[in-house]
Amino acid sequence: MQDARAPAASVTAALHDVAGLGGFFDLRAGGPDDGWHPVARSYATGFTDLAAAVARLHRTTEPRVDVSIAQLGHAARLWSPVLACAVLHGIVLDLEGLQRADDGPALRLPRPAGRYADRLDAGPARALYEQVTGHLSALADGLRVKVAPRLLDGNSASALAGAAHALLALRPAVRGPLTALTTELLGTGRLAG
């Protein structure tokens, strides 16, 4: 089998390109370690700092709403660059080692890595699904308040659909491959239904 690994320089270039799409597509690559921590630490604490920020911003008094909104935002920050890199550059990102900013929701890969989508035995949808849902499952396991698992799955599906909609608006020429991949993802595992 042909080596599927993409060179770090290609992954960095893809991330730089999709970051130019704005907002949730910005997944930083490399740079100094100061100001970042492993996202697993945030998962273990149930994103309590981001949920508290949501509560302050939206003046909510229901912790489940705060957690749901924080999880939805995180899902969007995962799906957007992952989907865009796969569709625009044929690269399935490797999210191992993912970090979060100490002062907010921004995400960073200290060592950019990925694989070429067309060299994966099972195709890109399964790899993308496993990358993102692995992170969202770890977040769900750390939540300090009870939130229905299907609500969290719905948030993930909604974030994926939102990422696809935004990408289509910005790059309409990719409608065919974007629609095919998004449709396949929305029929996979916990995203189905």
XYZ file of C-alpha atoms in Angstrom, residues 5 20 76 82 91 97 104 111 116 136 145 152 156 169 173 182:
16
model
C 1.071 10.437 5.131
C -8.336 32.281 5.329
C -17.824 23.672 14.731
C -11.269 19.133 9.011
C -5.902 15.929 3.358
C -1.981 16.382 20.180
C -10.453 30.997 24.779
C 2.855 19.406 14.893
C -3.963 11.981 1.796
C -16.391 15.089 21.108
C -23.732 18.383 34.055
C -24.665 16.345 21.774
C -22.136 17.639 16.145
C -20.934 29.679 0.209
C -17.052 25.113 -7.137
C -21.084 15.635 4.001
